[in-house]
Structures are given as C-alpha cells and as structure tokens.
C-alpha cells in the first residue's frame, strides 16, 4: 500500500515543463513542497485531508471510558435484592408472582447490559490502543509535531494494522511499552470485576490496580508541562483509572460512595484546567488543522466524566438506563470550514500562493482590513494599503509556512473571515462553553 504521508509525491508542474524541472522536499511544517528549479518559486503540496470520521470515532470510544459500568453495578444490586425478596415472600403467591415478574424484567435488562458491557470494554480497549501509539509518537524526538500527527492519522485509518514509521527513540518505545502493560493489567482486572460484581471478589484488587496506575500516571504528568499535547494519552488513562476505582467504590457502597463522587469531581476540574492550558496561546491553525484530535478528545472525555458524575449522584434512579443524546455524540469546534481550506490536491490554476498580493478594492475590503489590523476607523487612510500579502493573512491564523502555503482562490473570503479577531474570540468562547471555564482561553493571533 502506498502511504500518502511517507511516500514522496509527484511534483506540481505549476510552470508546465517536465517533472525534472522541479524538486520535491519536505518543509519545516512536515508538509511536502514543490520547487521550480530555474525560478526558485515554491508552492506547498498539501498532505491528505483530516478524516473527521476517525476523529469522531475517537470521541465515541472515549465516551464509554469515562462513564464506566454504573448500570451494571446497579442492576446487579437490584437483581440480588429481588432474589432475596423472592425467598422471603414465598408464602404469598400473588406477591411472589409480581416479584418474579420484576426479577424477569431486570434479568432481561441485565442480559442486555452484559452485551453493552462487552461492547463498552471493546470500545475502551480501542481508545487505549490509540493512546498507547499517540504517547509513543508525541514523546519521541525523531520528527516534528505535524509529522507525528500525520503518522497517527494514517495509522488510525487502518485501525493501527499498519505501522507507518517505526519509532527509533528507545525512551519513547520504553514509555509506550510500560504504559501499555499497566493499562492492560487494569483493563483485565476491571473486566473480571464487572462480571463478579455481586460477590465483590475483585473490588479491592481493582482499587489497588487503579491506584497503582494512577500513581504512575501522575508521576509521568509531573514531568511534562501542562498543556503539552503529549499529556493527552496520560489524561485519558488517568480518567480510566479513576473511573474504574470509582466503580469499585460504588459497588462496595457505604462511605465508599462519597470517595467515588469526590474523585470524579476532582478529575473533571483537572481535565478542564488541562484543556484550557492546551488551548492557551495556540493559533486556530494549530487547534483546528494541525491537531484537532487533541481538543476533540478532551471535549468528549469531559462529557463522559460529567455524565458518569451525574449518574453517581442519581444512585436511587436505578430504573433509568443512561444513554448519550445525539447532541452529546458530536461536537462542533467551529473550525471545520478552516480545515476545508487546506484540503489536498489544489490545482495550480485554482491556487493562491502566500507570495501573492490580495487587492483591497471595495469599502467592504477596507472594513475587513481595519478589523484585521486593528486600525482606527477615524484616522485610517484607504490609500495607504492598496493590498495585503496572502502570507500576512496565513500568518495571522498561525500557518507554519505562510510564504509557501496557499489556498484555493474561491476560499479567500473564508480565510479572511477566520483571520478576524472576532472569529478567534468566537471560537475561544465556544471552547469556554464546552468546558465550563470561568473565562475564555486566550488564543494566539499573530
């Protein structure tokens, strides 16, 4: 299979002639570029587009990870209680029949829940598989962030069946192997606990295993500055460990239930601080084009933990089964149109390069420029700025190679809209709302 991320592409013959008149090289941002040998003119050859379907699947898997097996625990409790009731009232046929019907209803619900549990464990295992590889790629030093994210996307498309690039960084590989082994041990203990809940045989081993993983994860997190993208896999695993421990506390009951609620509440606050730190000082291009998967997973992890937290506080409402609404299964980060601007295979006839001038001809153009450059309307002279370089607009949204970057001519207005401070503020406010932050994170505007 030809790998579009590591396979050197054919050059764009944007000045016609032969392929031998051009050279293809990898730019600083990890993207392929084509240079015309004679003139030295360079344009960017954009990598394959981000697959939002794969990103959505990441989010759905993470939703299961944060909720845990709450319904399973509660339904096991109910069935055990109803079985006891059935033994106690055998002298009363009418009550026995009624109770037997209740047992049947809950048994059927429990059977359905076992299927859901297995599906949930498969989903959690998929989510952790992504995090193992993500950690390895993001902590290694053999490529830059853009290249690492591109490798990750390509491997996600094949369900991690194909390794695009072998990591040679021994420390990164060691970290991934230990991460994988520790999460696997917790996953298996959690699974045994789930199917033996009434007897609570695995509750204490689960608590111990979860706390061991949590201690290791917090040690790793203390070594990495808050907001770094490589903290995401560790935060996802931390949510898994805290959620598993909370489920064990819930099953034991009594004072342990308050421990479960407290731990999840603290983790939600930590996650929100992490999401803010990740966004703070980053550009729209970084958040929306280079690594939208990071913010997307933080959003879904936050939703998942909040859902589990709500269910814990409604412990008496055991008849209701949790379900995520259609709205909870999607999140619009406000940057899909921005991603569309940098889709691959831009034909040269439709291409605007960073070196080109964008004429300012109309009052609407100048109104845009005044907002873009934060000029005073009363003193601004329209004759002083007849044009603006496309590279200046690209630089404003955080494009890593504004001189060699480019867009389709038909998408210029969209790019100009994203370069305005009010659009940046709108997306910042959207992030604030999603994570329930006190204030909006300050995004980078060049």
Short mmCIF file of C-alpha atoms in Angstrom, two decimals:
data_model
loop_
_atom_site.label_atom_id
_atom_site.label_comp_id
_atom_site.label_asym_id
_atom_site.label_seq_id
_atom_site.Cartn_x
_atom_site.Cartn_y
_atom_site.Cartn_z
CA UNK A 1 0.00 0.00 0.00
CA UNK A 2 1.36 3.43 -0.90
CA UNK A 3 1.50 5.60 2.19
CA UNK A 4 0.50 9.20 1.37
CA UNK A 5 2.35 10.52 4.41
CA UNK A 6 5.77 8.98 3.81
CA UNK A 7 5.67 8.47 0.03
CA UNK A 8 7.25 11.42 -1.75
CA UNK A 9 4.53 12.86 -4.06
CA UNK A 10 4.91 13.81 -7.69
CA UNK A 11 5.77 17.50 -8.19
CA UNK A 12 3.12 20.04 -9.14
CA UNK A 13 4.07 21.23 -12.66
CA UNK A 14 2.80 24.75 -11.93
CA UNK A 15 5.07 26.30 -14.59
CA UNK A 16 4.48 23.45 -17.01
CA UNK A 17 7.55 21.73 -18.47
CA UNK A 18 8.84 18.35 -17.27
CA UNK A 19 8.94 16.81 -13.82
CA UNK A 20 12.74 17.04 -13.98
CA UNK A 21 12.38 20.84 -13.87
CA UNK A 22 11.11 20.56 -10.27
CA UNK A 23 12.22 19.14 -6.95
CA UNK A 24 10.05 17.92 -4.09
CA UNK A 25 11.21 18.44 -0.50
CA UNK A 26 9.75 18.33 2.99
CA UNK A 27 9.08 21.73 4.54
CA UNK A 28 9.59 22.74 8.16
CA UNK A 29 5.93 22.06 9.00
CA UNK A 30 6.18 18.45 7.85
CA UNK A 31 4.42 19.11 4.54
CA UNK A 32 5.68 18.33 1.02
CA UNK A 33 6.65 21.31 -1.12
CA UNK A 34 7.44 21.62 -4.83
CA UNK A 35 10.20 23.99 -6.01
CA UNK A 36 10.70 25.10 -9.61
CA UNK A 37 14.47 24.70 -10.10
CA UNK A 38 15.01 27.57 -12.57
CA UNK A 39 12.94 30.27 -10.86
CA UNK A 40 13.22 29.02 -7.28
CA UNK A 41 9.48 29.54 -6.85
CA UNK A 42 7.93 27.15 -4.33
CA UNK A 43 4.38 26.02 -3.59
CA UNK A 44 3.09 23.70 -0.92
CA UNK A 45 1.88 20.20 -1.76
CA UNK A 46 -0.75 19.65 0.90
CA UNK A 47 -0.96 16.34 2.74
CA UNK A 48 -4.10 14.23 2.76
CA UNK A 49 -7.11 15.79 4.47
CA UNK A 50 -8.03 15.15 8.07
CA UNK A 51 -10.62 12.38 8.35
CA UNK A 52 -13.23 13.75 10.76
CA UNK A 53 -14.96 10.36 10.80
CA UNK A 54 -11.91 8.84 12.50
CA UNK A 55 -11.80 11.74 14.94
CA UNK A 56 -15.48 11.19 15.75
CA UNK A 57 -14.79 7.51 16.43
CA UNK A 58 -12.08 8.52 18.89
CA UNK A 59 -14.63 10.59 20.76
CA UNK A 60 -17.25 7.84 20.88
CA UNK A 61 -14.74 5.35 22.32
CA UNK A 62 -13.72 7.85 24.98
CA UNK A 63 -17.36 8.42 25.97
CA UNK A 64 -17.55 4.83 27.21
CA UNK A 65 -14.28 5.13 29.09
CA UNK A 66 -15.45 7.93 31.38
CA UNK A 67 -18.91 6.60 32.26
CA UNK A 68 -17.78 3.21 33.47
CA UNK A 69 -20.11 0.33 34.25
CA UNK A 70 -22.50 2.18 36.53
CA UNK A 71 -25.65 0.50 35.23
CA UNK A 72 -24.13 -2.94 35.55
CA UNK A 73 -23.29 -2.36 39.20
CA UNK A 74 -26.75 -1.03 40.00
CA UNK A 75 -28.62 -3.74 38.10
CA UNK A 76 -26.62 -6.47 39.83
CA UNK A 77 -27.59 -4.92 43.17
CA UNK A 78 -31.26 -4.82 42.21
CA UNK A 79 -31.31 -8.42 40.99
CA UNK A 80 -29.66 -9.63 44.18
CA UNK A 81 -32.17 -7.71 46.29
CA UNK A 82 -35.14 -9.03 44.31
CA UNK A 83 -33.85 -12.60 44.62
CA UNK A 84 -33.79 -12.16 48.40
CA UNK A 85 -37.29 -10.74 48.35
CA UNK A 86 -38.49 -13.74 46.37
CA UNK A 87 -37.24 -16.12 49.07
CA UNK A 88 -38.83 -14.10 51.86
CA UNK A 89 -42.36 -13.96 50.44
CA UNK A 90 -42.88 -17.47 49.16
CA UNK A 91 -45.99 -17.78 51.37
CA UNK A 92 -47.72 -15.10 49.37
CA UNK A 93 -48.31 -16.35 45.83
CA UNK A 94 -49.60 -13.06 44.49
CA UNK A 95 -46.60 -11.12 45.75
CA UNK A 96 -44.29 -13.87 44.57
CA UNK A 97 -45.69 -13.73 41.05
CA UNK A 98 -45.39 -9.96 40.97
CA UNK A 99 -41.84 -10.08 42.29
CA UNK A 100 -40.93 -12.87 39.87
CA UNK A 101 -42.07 -10.67 37.00
CA UNK A 102 -39.85 -7.88 38.34
CA UNK A 103 -36.91 -10.27 38.52
CA UNK A 104 -37.54 -11.31 34.92
CA UNK A 105 -37.64 -7.68 33.77
CA UNK A 106 -34.38 -6.88 35.48
CA UNK A 107 -32.80 -10.14 34.34
CA UNK A 108 -33.62 -9.23 30.75
CA UNK A 109 -32.23 -5.78 31.30
CA UNK A 110 -29.13 -7.32 32.86
CA UNK A 111 -28.64 -9.60 29.84
CA UNK A 112 -28.84 -6.57 27.56
CA UNK A 113 -26.45 -4.77 29.83
CA UNK A 114 -23.89 -7.62 29.60
CA UNK A 115 -23.86 -7.12 25.84
CA UNK A 116 -23.42 -3.38 26.36
CA UNK A 117 -20.62 -4.02 28.84
CA UNK A 118 -18.69 -6.18 26.38
CA UNK A 119 -19.17 -3.56 23.70
CA UNK A 120 -18.03 -0.93 26.18
CA UNK A 121 -14.87 -2.88 27.02
CA UNK A 122 -14.07 -3.29 23.32
CA UNK A 123 -14.53 0.45 22.90
CA UNK A 124 -12.32 1.23 25.89
CA UNK A 125 -9.64 -1.12 24.56
CA UNK A 126 -9.75 0.69 21.20
CA UNK A 127 -9.46 4.05 22.94
CA UNK A 128 -6.43 2.87 24.93
CA UNK A 129 -4.76 1.43 21.80
CA UNK A 130 -4.92 4.89 20.24
CA UNK A 131 -3.42 6.43 23.37
CA UNK A 132 -0.51 3.96 23.50
CA UNK A 133 0.60 4.89 19.99
CA UNK A 134 -0.18 8.59 20.49
CA UNK A 135 2.08 8.77 23.53
CA UNK A 136 4.92 7.00 21.72
CA UNK A 137 4.74 9.34 18.72
CA UNK A 138 4.35 12.57 20.67
CA UNK A 139 7.19 11.98 23.11
CA UNK A 140 9.73 10.80 20.53
CA UNK A 141 12.26 13.24 19.07
CA UNK A 142 12.69 11.92 15.53
CA UNK A 143 10.05 14.15 13.86
CA UNK A 144 8.11 17.34 14.47
CA UNK A 145 4.55 17.60 15.76
CA UNK A 146 2.95 17.95 12.31
CA UNK A 147 4.70 14.81 11.08
CA UNK A 148 3.75 12.90 14.23
CA UNK A 149 0.06 13.80 13.86
CA UNK A 150 0.11 12.84 10.18
CA UNK A 151 1.57 9.43 11.02
CA UNK A 152 -1.06 8.93 13.70
CA UNK A 153 -3.90 9.79 11.30
CA UNK A 154 -2.70 7.38 8.68
CA UNK A 155 -2.42 4.56 11.19
CA UNK A 156 -5.89 5.32 12.52
CA UNK A 157 -7.31 4.85 9.02
CA UNK A 158 -6.10 1.24 9.03
CA UNK A 159 -7.13 0.56 12.62
CA UNK A 160 -3.42 0.52 13.57
CA UNK A 161 -2.87 -2.55 11.42
CA UNK A 162 0.00 -0.84 9.57
CA UNK A 163 2.92 0.94 11.23
CA UNK A 164 3.78 3.95 9.09
CA UNK A 165 7.07 4.75 10.77
CA UNK A 166 8.96 2.71 13.35
CA UNK A 167 9.91 4.78 16.37
CA UNK A 168 13.66 4.57 16.95
CA UNK A 169 13.65 6.65 20.12
CA UNK A 170 14.31 3.97 22.76
CA UNK A 171 12.94 6.05 25.63
CA UNK A 172 9.67 6.69 23.73
CA UNK A 173 9.31 2.97 23.00
CA UNK A 174 10.02 2.07 26.61
CA UNK A 175 7.44 4.57 27.82
CA UNK A 176 4.83 3.19 25.41
CA UNK A 177 5.50 -0.42 26.46
CA UNK A 178 5.18 0.38 30.16
CA UNK A 179 2.06 2.47 29.51
CA UNK A 180 0.53 -0.37 27.52
CA UNK A 181 1.34 -3.03 30.13
CA UNK A 182 -0.05 -1.01 33.04
CA UNK A 183 -3.31 -0.10 31.32
CA UNK A 184 -3.77 -3.69 30.13
CA UNK A 185 -3.49 -5.02 33.69
CA UNK A 186 -6.13 -2.58 34.90
CA UNK A 187 -8.41 -3.37 31.96
CA UNK A 188 -8.35 -7.11 32.71
CA UNK A 189 -8.94 -6.57 36.44
CA UNK A 190 -11.81 -4.19 35.61
CA UNK A 191 -13.34 -6.79 33.31
CA UNK A 192 -13.21 -9.52 35.97
CA UNK A 193 -14.72 -7.14 38.50
CA UNK A 194 -17.62 -6.38 36.17
CA UNK A 195 -18.73 -9.97 35.86
CA UNK A 196 -18.35 -10.77 39.59
CA UNK A 197 -19.94 -7.60 40.99
CA UNK A 198 -22.46 -9.23 43.36
CA UNK A 199 -19.70 -11.08 45.24
CA UNK A 200 -17.28 -8.09 45.13
CA UNK A 201 -14.38 -10.52 44.79
CA UNK A 202 -12.45 -8.16 42.53
CA UNK A 203 -13.39 -4.81 44.11
CA UNK A 204 -10.31 -4.46 46.33
CA UNK A 205 -7.87 -5.76 43.66
CA UNK A 206 -9.43 -3.28 41.22
CA UNK A 207 -8.96 -0.38 43.64
CA UNK A 208 -5.34 -1.38 44.20
CA UNK A 209 -4.60 -1.80 40.49
CA UNK A 210 -6.31 1.52 39.65
CA UNK A 211 -4.36 3.42 42.33
CA UNK A 212 -1.09 1.90 41.12
CA UNK A 213 -1.79 3.09 37.58
CA UNK A 214 -2.96 6.48 38.83
CA UNK A 215 0.24 6.99 40.83
CA UNK A 216 2.40 6.10 37.81
CA UNK A 217 0.40 8.39 35.51
CA UNK A 218 0.62 11.34 37.87
CA UNK A 219 4.38 10.85 38.08
CA UNK A 220 4.61 10.97 34.27
CA UNK A 221 2.34 14.03 34.11
CA UNK A 222 4.54 15.87 36.62
CA UNK A 223 7.42 15.54 34.15
CA UNK A 224 5.54 17.24 31.29
CA UNK A 225 4.41 20.87 31.29
CA UNK A 226 0.64 21.31 31.50
CA UNK A 227 -0.94 21.95 28.09
CA UNK A 228 1.55 19.86 26.10
CA UNK A 229 -0.24 17.59 23.59
CA UNK A 230 1.66 14.51 24.80
CA UNK A 231 -0.23 14.78 28.11
CA UNK A 232 -3.50 13.74 26.41
CA UNK A 233 -2.85 9.95 26.43
CA UNK A 234 -1.88 10.13 30.10
CA UNK A 235 -5.02 12.12 30.94
CA UNK A 236 -7.22 9.61 29.10
CA UNK A 237 -5.63 6.73 31.04
CA UNK A 238 -5.95 8.72 34.28
CA UNK A 239 -9.68 9.08 33.62
CA UNK A 240 -9.85 5.32 33.05
CA UNK A 241 -8.09 4.54 36.34
CA UNK A 242 -10.15 6.99 38.39
CA UNK A 243 -13.38 5.80 36.76
CA UNK A 244 -12.56 2.13 37.44
CA UNK A 245 -11.74 2.89 41.07
CA UNK A 246 -14.95 4.88 41.44
CA UNK A 247 -16.96 1.92 40.16
CA UNK A 248 -15.31 -0.33 42.75
CA UNK A 249 -16.16 2.20 45.48
CA UNK A 250 -19.76 2.33 44.23
CA UNK A 251 -20.04 -1.44 44.37
CA UNK A 252 -18.70 -1.59 47.95
CA UNK A 253 -21.25 1.05 48.99
CA UNK A 254 -21.42 2.87 52.32
CA UNK A 255 -18.85 5.61 52.86
CA UNK A 256 -17.01 4.49 49.74
CA UNK A 257 -19.65 6.13 47.51
CA UNK A 258 -18.58 9.59 48.69
CA UNK A 259 -14.98 8.75 47.72
CA UNK A 260 -16.19 7.86 44.21
CA UNK A 261 -18.06 11.13 43.76
CA UNK A 262 -15.17 13.20 45.13
CA UNK A 263 -12.55 11.55 42.89
CA UNK A 264 -14.56 12.07 39.70
CA UNK A 265 -15.32 15.69 40.62
CA UNK A 266 -11.63 16.46 41.18
CA UNK A 267 -10.68 14.80 37.89
CA UNK A 268 -13.24 16.86 35.95
CA UNK A 269 -11.70 20.07 37.35
CA UNK A 270 -8.21 18.85 36.45
CA UNK A 271 -9.30 17.96 32.94
CA UNK A 272 -10.80 21.41 32.39
CA UNK A 273 -7.58 23.05 33.56
CA UNK A 274 -5.73 20.81 31.11
CA UNK A 275 -7.98 21.77 28.19
CA UNK A 276 -7.54 25.46 28.95
CA UNK A 277 -3.75 25.13 29.14
CA UNK A 278 -3.69 23.20 25.86
CA UNK A 279 -5.62 25.96 24.04
CA UNK A 280 -3.91 28.91 25.68
CA UNK A 281 -1.52 30.67 23.30
CA UNK A 282 -2.24 28.34 20.34
CA UNK A 283 -3.42 29.53 16.94
CA UNK A 284 -6.56 28.50 15.06
CA UNK A 285 -4.38 26.63 12.56
CA UNK A 286 -2.74 24.59 15.31
CA UNK A 287 -6.02 23.77 17.08
CA UNK A 288 -8.17 23.27 14.00
CA UNK A 289 -5.85 21.94 11.30
CA UNK A 290 -2.66 20.54 12.82
CA UNK A 291 -4.15 18.66 15.75
CA UNK A 292 -7.95 18.92 16.11
CA UNK A 293 -7.92 15.35 17.50
CA UNK A 294 -6.41 16.55 20.78
CA UNK A 295 -9.07 19.12 21.64
CA UNK A 296 -11.82 16.83 20.33
CA UNK A 297 -10.79 14.03 22.70
CA UNK A 298 -10.56 16.40 25.65
CA UNK A 299 -14.11 17.57 24.90
CA UNK A 300 -15.51 14.04 24.78
CA UNK A 301 -13.57 12.93 27.85
CA UNK A 302 -15.03 15.88 29.74
CA UNK A 303 -18.55 14.98 28.59
CA UNK A 304 -18.06 11.36 29.54
CA UNK A 305 -16.81 12.10 33.05
CA UNK A 306 -19.61 14.61 33.62
CA UNK A 307 -22.18 12.04 32.53
CA UNK A 308 -20.78 9.46 34.93
CA UNK A 309 -20.71 12.08 37.68
CA UNK A 310 -24.40 12.86 37.13
CA UNK A 311 -25.27 9.16 37.23
CA UNK A 312 -23.41 8.67 40.50
CA UNK A 313 -25.48 11.41 42.13
CA UNK A 314 -28.71 9.77 40.88
CA UNK A 315 -27.94 6.44 42.50
CA UNK A 316 -31.56 5.83 43.52
CA UNK A 317 -32.92 6.22 39.99
CA UNK A 318 -31.94 2.69 39.09
CA UNK A 319 -34.70 2.06 36.57
CA UNK A 320 -33.33 4.57 34.08
CA UNK A 321 -30.55 3.43 31.76
CA UNK A 322 -28.01 6.04 30.69
CA UNK A 323 -27.82 6.99 27.06
CA UNK A 324 -25.93 9.71 25.22
CA UNK A 325 -28.12 12.02 23.18
CA UNK A 326 -27.43 12.77 19.53
CA UNK A 327 -26.11 16.19 20.55
CA UNK A 328 -23.68 14.65 23.05
CA UNK A 329 -22.23 12.43 20.34
CA UNK A 330 -20.95 15.32 18.26
CA UNK A 331 -19.04 18.49 18.89
CA UNK A 332 -18.53 21.38 16.52
CA UNK A 333 -15.28 23.16 17.30
CA UNK A 334 -16.18 25.96 14.89
CA UNK A 335 -13.17 25.22 12.67
CA UNK A 336 -14.46 22.74 10.08
CA UNK A 337 -14.50 25.44 7.38
CA UNK A 338 -10.91 26.26 8.28
CA UNK A 339 -9.91 22.63 7.74
CA UNK A 340 -11.66 22.66 4.38
CA UNK A 341 -9.36 25.48 3.24
CA UNK A 342 -6.33 23.20 3.42
CA UNK A 343 -7.69 20.09 1.76
CA UNK A 344 -5.26 18.38 -0.66
CA UNK A 345 -4.93 18.45 -4.42
CA UNK A 346 -5.16 22.15 -5.11
CA UNK A 347 -4.67 22.65 -8.84
CA UNK A 348 -2.27 25.43 -9.73
CA UNK A 349 -4.91 27.23 -11.80
CA UNK A 350 -7.02 27.45 -8.63
CA UNK A 351 -4.13 28.25 -6.30
CA UNK A 352 -3.33 31.44 -4.41
CA UNK A 353 0.21 31.37 -3.01
CA UNK A 354 1.49 33.15 0.06
CA UNK A 355 3.67 35.49 -2.03
CA UNK A 356 0.68 36.90 -3.94
CA UNK A 357 -0.96 40.27 -3.29
CA UNK A 358 -4.65 40.47 -2.37
CA UNK A 359 -6.11 43.70 -3.70
CA UNK A 360 -8.28 45.83 -1.43
CA UNK A 361 -10.78 47.40 -3.82
CA UNK A 362 -14.09 47.94 -2.07
CA UNK A 363 -15.28 49.54 1.13
CA UNK A 364 -16.06 46.04 2.40
CA UNK A 365 -12.41 45.11 1.77
CA UNK A 366 -11.22 48.08 3.79
CA UNK A 367 -13.76 47.43 6.52
CA UNK A 368 -12.27 43.92 6.80
CA UNK A 369 -8.70 45.26 6.83
CA UNK A 370 -9.46 47.78 9.60
CA UNK A 371 -10.77 44.96 11.80
CA UNK A 372 -7.98 42.60 10.75
CA UNK A 373 -5.17 45.09 11.52
CA UNK A 374 -6.98 46.72 14.47
CA UNK A 375 -6.83 50.15 12.82
CA UNK A 376 -8.60 53.31 13.95
CA UNK A 377 -11.50 53.94 11.57
CA UNK A 378 -11.34 57.70 12.07
CA UNK A 379 -7.69 58.05 11.09
CA UNK A 380 -7.27 55.16 8.63
CA UNK A 381 -6.20 56.20 5.11
CA UNK A 382 -7.59 53.84 2.43
CA UNK A 383 -4.81 54.88 0.03
CA UNK A 384 -2.09 53.69 2.38
CA UNK A 385 -2.94 50.00 1.98
CA UNK A 386 -3.98 49.11 -1.58
CA UNK A 387 -3.24 45.40 -0.99
CA UNK A 388 -2.14 42.78 1.52
CA UNK A 389 0.04 39.72 1.08
CA UNK A 390 -1.75 36.40 1.43
CA UNK A 391 1.15 35.32 3.63
CA UNK A 392 0.16 38.01 6.16
CA UNK A 393 -3.32 36.51 6.42
CA UNK A 394 -1.96 32.96 6.67
CA UNK A 395 0.50 34.08 9.33
CA UNK A 396 -2.35 35.60 11.34
CA UNK A 397 -4.16 32.26 11.67
CA UNK A 398 -0.89 30.55 12.62
CA UNK A 399 0.07 28.83 9.35
CA UNK A 400 3.59 27.41 9.87
CA UNK A 401 4.80 28.25 6.34
CA UNK A 402 2.90 31.36 5.22
CA UNK A 403 5.30 32.14 2.36
CA UNK A 404 4.91 28.74 0.67
CA UNK A 405 1.39 27.97 1.88
CA UNK A 406 -1.72 28.69 -0.13
CA UNK A 407 -5.43 28.17 -0.63
CA UNK A 408 -7.98 27.87 -3.42
CA UNK A 409 -8.96 31.20 -4.90
CA UNK A 410 -12.61 30.50 -4.19
CA UNK A 411 -11.96 30.15 -0.45
CA UNK A 412 -10.27 33.51 0.09
CA UNK A 413 -13.28 35.08 1.81
CA UNK A 414 -13.46 32.20 4.26
CA UNK A 415 -9.78 32.58 5.12
CA UNK A 416 -10.22 36.32 5.62
CA UNK A 417 -13.14 35.68 7.98
CA UNK A 418 -11.08 33.31 10.14
CA UNK A 419 -8.28 35.87 10.34
CA UNK A 420 -10.52 38.40 12.09
CA UNK A 421 -10.22 38.86 15.86
CA UNK A 422 -13.96 38.38 16.34
CA UNK A 423 -13.82 34.90 14.79
CA UNK A 424 -10.94 33.96 17.09
CA UNK A 425 -12.93 35.26 20.06
CA UNK A 426 -16.00 33.29 18.96
CA UNK A 427 -14.07 30.02 18.87
CA UNK A 428 -12.42 30.83 22.19
CA UNK A 429 -15.87 31.39 23.71
CA UNK A 430 -17.08 28.11 22.22
CA UNK A 431 -14.24 26.30 24.00
CA UNK A 432 -15.07 28.13 27.23
CA UNK A 433 -18.70 26.99 26.99
CA UNK A 434 -17.82 23.38 26.20
CA UNK A 435 -15.53 23.02 29.22
CA UNK A 436 -17.49 25.38 31.51
CA UNK A 437 -14.44 27.58 32.07
CA UNK A 438 -14.65 30.79 34.07
CA UNK A 439 -13.05 32.78 31.25
CA UNK A 440 -12.21 32.16 27.60
CA UNK A 441 -8.72 30.85 26.79
CA UNK A 442 -6.52 33.40 25.04
CA UNK A 443 -5.81 32.05 21.58
CA UNK A 444 -2.80 33.20 19.57
CA UNK A 445 -3.30 35.92 16.98
CA UNK A 446 -0.09 36.76 15.12
#
